Short mmCIF file of C-alpha atoms in Angstrom, two decimals:
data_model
loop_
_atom_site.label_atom_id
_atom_site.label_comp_id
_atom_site.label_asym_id
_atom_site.label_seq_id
_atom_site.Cartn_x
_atom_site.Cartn_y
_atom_site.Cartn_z
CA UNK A 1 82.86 83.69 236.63
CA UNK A 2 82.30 83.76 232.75
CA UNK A 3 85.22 84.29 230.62
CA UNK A 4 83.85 87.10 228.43
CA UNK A 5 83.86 85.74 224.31
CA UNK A 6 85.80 87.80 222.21
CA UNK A 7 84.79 87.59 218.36
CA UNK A 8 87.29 89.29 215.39
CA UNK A 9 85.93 90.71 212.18
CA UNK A 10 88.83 90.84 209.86
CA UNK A 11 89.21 91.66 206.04
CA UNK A 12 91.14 93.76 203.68
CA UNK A 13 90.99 97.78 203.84
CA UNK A 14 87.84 98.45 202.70
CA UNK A 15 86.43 95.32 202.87
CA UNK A 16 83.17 96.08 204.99
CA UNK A 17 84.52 94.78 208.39
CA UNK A 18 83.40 98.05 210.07
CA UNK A 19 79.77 98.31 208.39
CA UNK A 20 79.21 94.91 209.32
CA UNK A 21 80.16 94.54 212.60
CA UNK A 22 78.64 98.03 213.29
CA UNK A 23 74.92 96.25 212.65
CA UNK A 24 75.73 93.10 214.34
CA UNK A 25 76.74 95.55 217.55
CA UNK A 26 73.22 96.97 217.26
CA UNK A 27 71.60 93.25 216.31
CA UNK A 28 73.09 92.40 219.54
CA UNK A 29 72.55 95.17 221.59
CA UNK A 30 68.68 95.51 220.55
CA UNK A 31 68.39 91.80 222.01
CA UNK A 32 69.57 92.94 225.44
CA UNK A 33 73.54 92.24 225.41
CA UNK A 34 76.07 94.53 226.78
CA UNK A 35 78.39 94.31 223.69
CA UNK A 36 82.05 96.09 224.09
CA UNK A 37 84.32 96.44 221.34
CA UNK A 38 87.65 96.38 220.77
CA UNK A 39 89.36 98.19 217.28
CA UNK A 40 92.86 98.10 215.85
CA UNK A 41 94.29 100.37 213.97
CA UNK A 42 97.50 100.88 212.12
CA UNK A 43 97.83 105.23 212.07
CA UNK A 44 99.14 106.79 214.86
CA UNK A 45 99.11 110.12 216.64
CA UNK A 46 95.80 110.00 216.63
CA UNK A 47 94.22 113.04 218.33
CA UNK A 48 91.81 112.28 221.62
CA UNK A 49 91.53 115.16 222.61
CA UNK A 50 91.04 119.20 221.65
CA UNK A 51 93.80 121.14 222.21
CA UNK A 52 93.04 123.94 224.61
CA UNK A 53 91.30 121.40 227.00
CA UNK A 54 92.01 120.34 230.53
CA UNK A 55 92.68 116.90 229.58
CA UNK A 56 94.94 117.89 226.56
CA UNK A 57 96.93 120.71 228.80
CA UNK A 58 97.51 117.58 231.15
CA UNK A 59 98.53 115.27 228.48
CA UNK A 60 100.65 117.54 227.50
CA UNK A 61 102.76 118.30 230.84
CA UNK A 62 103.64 114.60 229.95
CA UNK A 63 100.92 112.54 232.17
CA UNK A 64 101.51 108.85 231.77
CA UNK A 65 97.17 108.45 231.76
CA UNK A 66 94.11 110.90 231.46
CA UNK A 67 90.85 109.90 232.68
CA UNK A 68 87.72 112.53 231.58
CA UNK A 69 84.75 111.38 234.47
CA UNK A 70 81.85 113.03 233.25
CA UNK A 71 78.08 112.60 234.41
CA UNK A 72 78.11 110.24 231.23
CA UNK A 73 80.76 108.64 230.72
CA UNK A 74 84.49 108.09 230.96
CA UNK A 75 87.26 108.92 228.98
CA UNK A 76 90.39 107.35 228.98
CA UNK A 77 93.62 108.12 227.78
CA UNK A 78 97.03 106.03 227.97
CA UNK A 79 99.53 104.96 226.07
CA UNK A 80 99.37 101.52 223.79
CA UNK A 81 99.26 98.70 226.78
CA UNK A 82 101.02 95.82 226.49
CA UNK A 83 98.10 93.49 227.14
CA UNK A 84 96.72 90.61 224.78
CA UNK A 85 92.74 91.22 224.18
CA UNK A 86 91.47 89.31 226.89
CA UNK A 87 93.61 90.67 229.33
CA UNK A 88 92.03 94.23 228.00
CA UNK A 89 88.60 92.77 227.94
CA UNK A 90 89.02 91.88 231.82
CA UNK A 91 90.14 95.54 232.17
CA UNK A 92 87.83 97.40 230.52
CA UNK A 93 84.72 95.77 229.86
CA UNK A 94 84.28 93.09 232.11
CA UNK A 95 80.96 94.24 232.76
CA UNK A 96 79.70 93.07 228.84
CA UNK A 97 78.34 90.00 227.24
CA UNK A 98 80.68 90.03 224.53
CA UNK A 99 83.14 92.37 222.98
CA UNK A 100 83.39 92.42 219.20
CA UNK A 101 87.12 93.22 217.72
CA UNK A 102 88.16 94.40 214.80
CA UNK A 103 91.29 93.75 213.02
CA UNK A 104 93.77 91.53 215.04
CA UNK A 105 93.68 89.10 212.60
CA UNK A 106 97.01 87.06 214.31
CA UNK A 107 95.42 86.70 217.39
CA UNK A 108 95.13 83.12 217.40
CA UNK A 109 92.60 82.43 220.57
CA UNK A 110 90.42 84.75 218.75
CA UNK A 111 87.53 82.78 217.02
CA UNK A 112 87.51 85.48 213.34
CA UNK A 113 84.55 86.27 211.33
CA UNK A 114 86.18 87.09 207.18
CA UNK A 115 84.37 89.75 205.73
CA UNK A 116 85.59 89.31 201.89
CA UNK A 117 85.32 91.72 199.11
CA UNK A 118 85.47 89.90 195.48
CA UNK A 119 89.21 90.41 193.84
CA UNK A 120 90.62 90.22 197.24
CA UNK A 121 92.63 87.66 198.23
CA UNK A 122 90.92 85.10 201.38
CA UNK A 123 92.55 85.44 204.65
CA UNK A 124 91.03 82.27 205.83
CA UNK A 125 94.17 80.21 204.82
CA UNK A 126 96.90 82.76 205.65
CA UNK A 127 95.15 83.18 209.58
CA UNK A 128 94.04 80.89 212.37
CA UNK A 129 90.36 79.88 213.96
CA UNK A 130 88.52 81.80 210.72
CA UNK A 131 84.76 80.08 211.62
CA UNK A 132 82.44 82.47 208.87
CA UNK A 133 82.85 83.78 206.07
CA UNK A 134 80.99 86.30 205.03
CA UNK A 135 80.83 87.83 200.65
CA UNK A 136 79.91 85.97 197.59
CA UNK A 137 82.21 82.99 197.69
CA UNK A 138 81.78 80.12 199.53
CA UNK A 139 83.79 77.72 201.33
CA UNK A 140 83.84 74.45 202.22
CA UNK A 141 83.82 73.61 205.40
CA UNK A 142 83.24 77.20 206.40
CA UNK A 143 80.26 78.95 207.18
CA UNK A 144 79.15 81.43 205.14
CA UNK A 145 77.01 84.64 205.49
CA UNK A 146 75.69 86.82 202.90
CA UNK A 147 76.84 90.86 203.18
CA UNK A 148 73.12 91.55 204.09
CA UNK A 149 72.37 88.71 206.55
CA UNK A 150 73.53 91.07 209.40
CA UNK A 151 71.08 89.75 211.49
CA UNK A 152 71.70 86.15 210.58
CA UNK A 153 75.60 86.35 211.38
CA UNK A 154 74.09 87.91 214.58
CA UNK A 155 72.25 85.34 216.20
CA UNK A 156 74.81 82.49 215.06
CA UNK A 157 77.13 84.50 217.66
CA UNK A 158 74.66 85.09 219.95
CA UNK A 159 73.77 81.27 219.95
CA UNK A 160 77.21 80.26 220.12
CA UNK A 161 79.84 82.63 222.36
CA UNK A 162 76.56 83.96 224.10
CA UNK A 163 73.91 81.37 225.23
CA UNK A 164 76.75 78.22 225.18
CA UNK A 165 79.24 80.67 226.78
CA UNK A 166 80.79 77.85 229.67
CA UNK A 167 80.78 79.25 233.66
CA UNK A 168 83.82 78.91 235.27
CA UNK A 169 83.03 78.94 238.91
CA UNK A 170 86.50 80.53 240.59
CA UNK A 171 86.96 82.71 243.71
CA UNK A 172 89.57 85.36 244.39
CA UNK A 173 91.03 85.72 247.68
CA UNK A 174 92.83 88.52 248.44
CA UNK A 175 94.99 88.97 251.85
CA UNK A 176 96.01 92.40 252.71
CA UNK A 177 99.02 92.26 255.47
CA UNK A 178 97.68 88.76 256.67
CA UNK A 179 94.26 89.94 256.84
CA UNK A 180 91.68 87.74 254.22
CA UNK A 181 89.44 90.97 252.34
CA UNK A 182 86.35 90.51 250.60
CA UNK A 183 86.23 91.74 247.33
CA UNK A 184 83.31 94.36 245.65
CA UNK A 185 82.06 91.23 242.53
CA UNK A 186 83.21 93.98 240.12
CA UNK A 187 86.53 94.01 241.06
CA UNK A 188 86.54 90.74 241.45
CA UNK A 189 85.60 89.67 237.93
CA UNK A 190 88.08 92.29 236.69
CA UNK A 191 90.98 90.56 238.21
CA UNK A 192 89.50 86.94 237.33
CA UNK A 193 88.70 87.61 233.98
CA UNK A 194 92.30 89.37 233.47
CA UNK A 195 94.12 86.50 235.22
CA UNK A 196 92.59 84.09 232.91
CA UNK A 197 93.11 86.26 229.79
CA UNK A 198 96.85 85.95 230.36
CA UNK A 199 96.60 82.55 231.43
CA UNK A 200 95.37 81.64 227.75
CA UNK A 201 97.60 83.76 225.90
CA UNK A 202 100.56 81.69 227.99
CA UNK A 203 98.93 78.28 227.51
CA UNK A 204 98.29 78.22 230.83
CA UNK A 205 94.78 77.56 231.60
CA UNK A 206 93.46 75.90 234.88
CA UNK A 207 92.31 72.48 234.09
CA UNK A 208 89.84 72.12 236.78
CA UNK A 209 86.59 74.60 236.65
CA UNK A 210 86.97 74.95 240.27
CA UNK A 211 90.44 77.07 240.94
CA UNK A 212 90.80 79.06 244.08
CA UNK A 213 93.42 81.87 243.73
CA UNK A 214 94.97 83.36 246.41
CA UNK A 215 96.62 86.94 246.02
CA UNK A 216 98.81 88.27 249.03
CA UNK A 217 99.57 92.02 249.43
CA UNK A 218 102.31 92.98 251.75
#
């Protein structure tokens, strides 16, 4: 299993975060990558749906989760989790390359990209595991990207959290009343790439590559 890379564009309200990481999703995506992503966001009540709609009228009666399967896509809707982002990663897109996030900038496991607008103030010092910067300033000891090197700030990801991206090679065995079940690999990776997510955001990662873990269901 891979543990899917998360990287975190951060900056000030209107700093360019979204512009930016909006091209490197297509950089990415144009080079064959299956590229998630992940945003924060501080309003709420936020509508997801029209009122008058099936999935609104069930919303409504007070369902917990609404799921919209169309020919495609799918549509989910639940309330906030209470998951760190590589627990959601596992979740949701464990079927991608990479997922880009935006925002989160006190996630420390999250390697962040600072998109700075001049007359700001940096972020870099006030926030952990800043590894580019990207506006007119530069810093020492920081790479630094240029607002129109899109494609530049690109490939430096792709090069490092894609290509270098370690394999962890793990198994998940799962016993249903005493009987040993294979899993389908999606699954699978879903559960392995969540376990691990949590593991991290506990400091507890396996130190061997080679972990078998056992689930029992009774």
């Amino acid at each position: 299993m891979t543990m899917i890379p998360l990287v975190g564009f951060i900056g000030w309200h209107n700093s360019g975060k979204t512009t930016l990481a909006s091209k490197v999703v297509k950089h990415l995506t144009t080079r064959g990558l299956a590229v998630g992503v992940i945003k924060s966001t501080k309003d709420i009540g936020i509508a997801s749906d029209t009122p008058g709609t099936d999935t609104h009228t069930y919303a409504m009666a007070g369902a917990a989760g609404v799921a919209l399967a169309a020919p495609d896509q799918l549509v989910v809707r639940t309330a906030k989790p209470d998951l760190n982002l590589h627990v959601l990663a596992g979740i949701y897109f464990s079927s991608m390359d990479i997922v880009i996030v935006e925002g989160f900038k006190h996630t420390s496991p999250v390697p962040k990209i600072e998109v700075h607008r001049q007359g700001n103030d940096f972020l870099y010092s006030q926030v952990d595991n800043v590894i580019a910067l990207v506006g007119d300033a530069q810093v020492q000891g920081i790479l630094h990207f240029d607002a129109d090197q899109s494609e530049e700030l690109a490939t430096m990801i792709e090069e490092r959290f894609c290509k270098q991206n370690p394999k962890i090679t793990n198994q998940c065995r799962v016993t249903l009343a005493g009987k040993e079940v294979e899993l389908p690999p999606a699954l699978e990776q879903t559960i392995l790439q969540s376990l691990f997510g949590w593991a991290q955001a506990n400091d507890l990662m396996w130190q061997e590559e080679k972990t078998h873990i056992n689930i029992e269901v009774s």
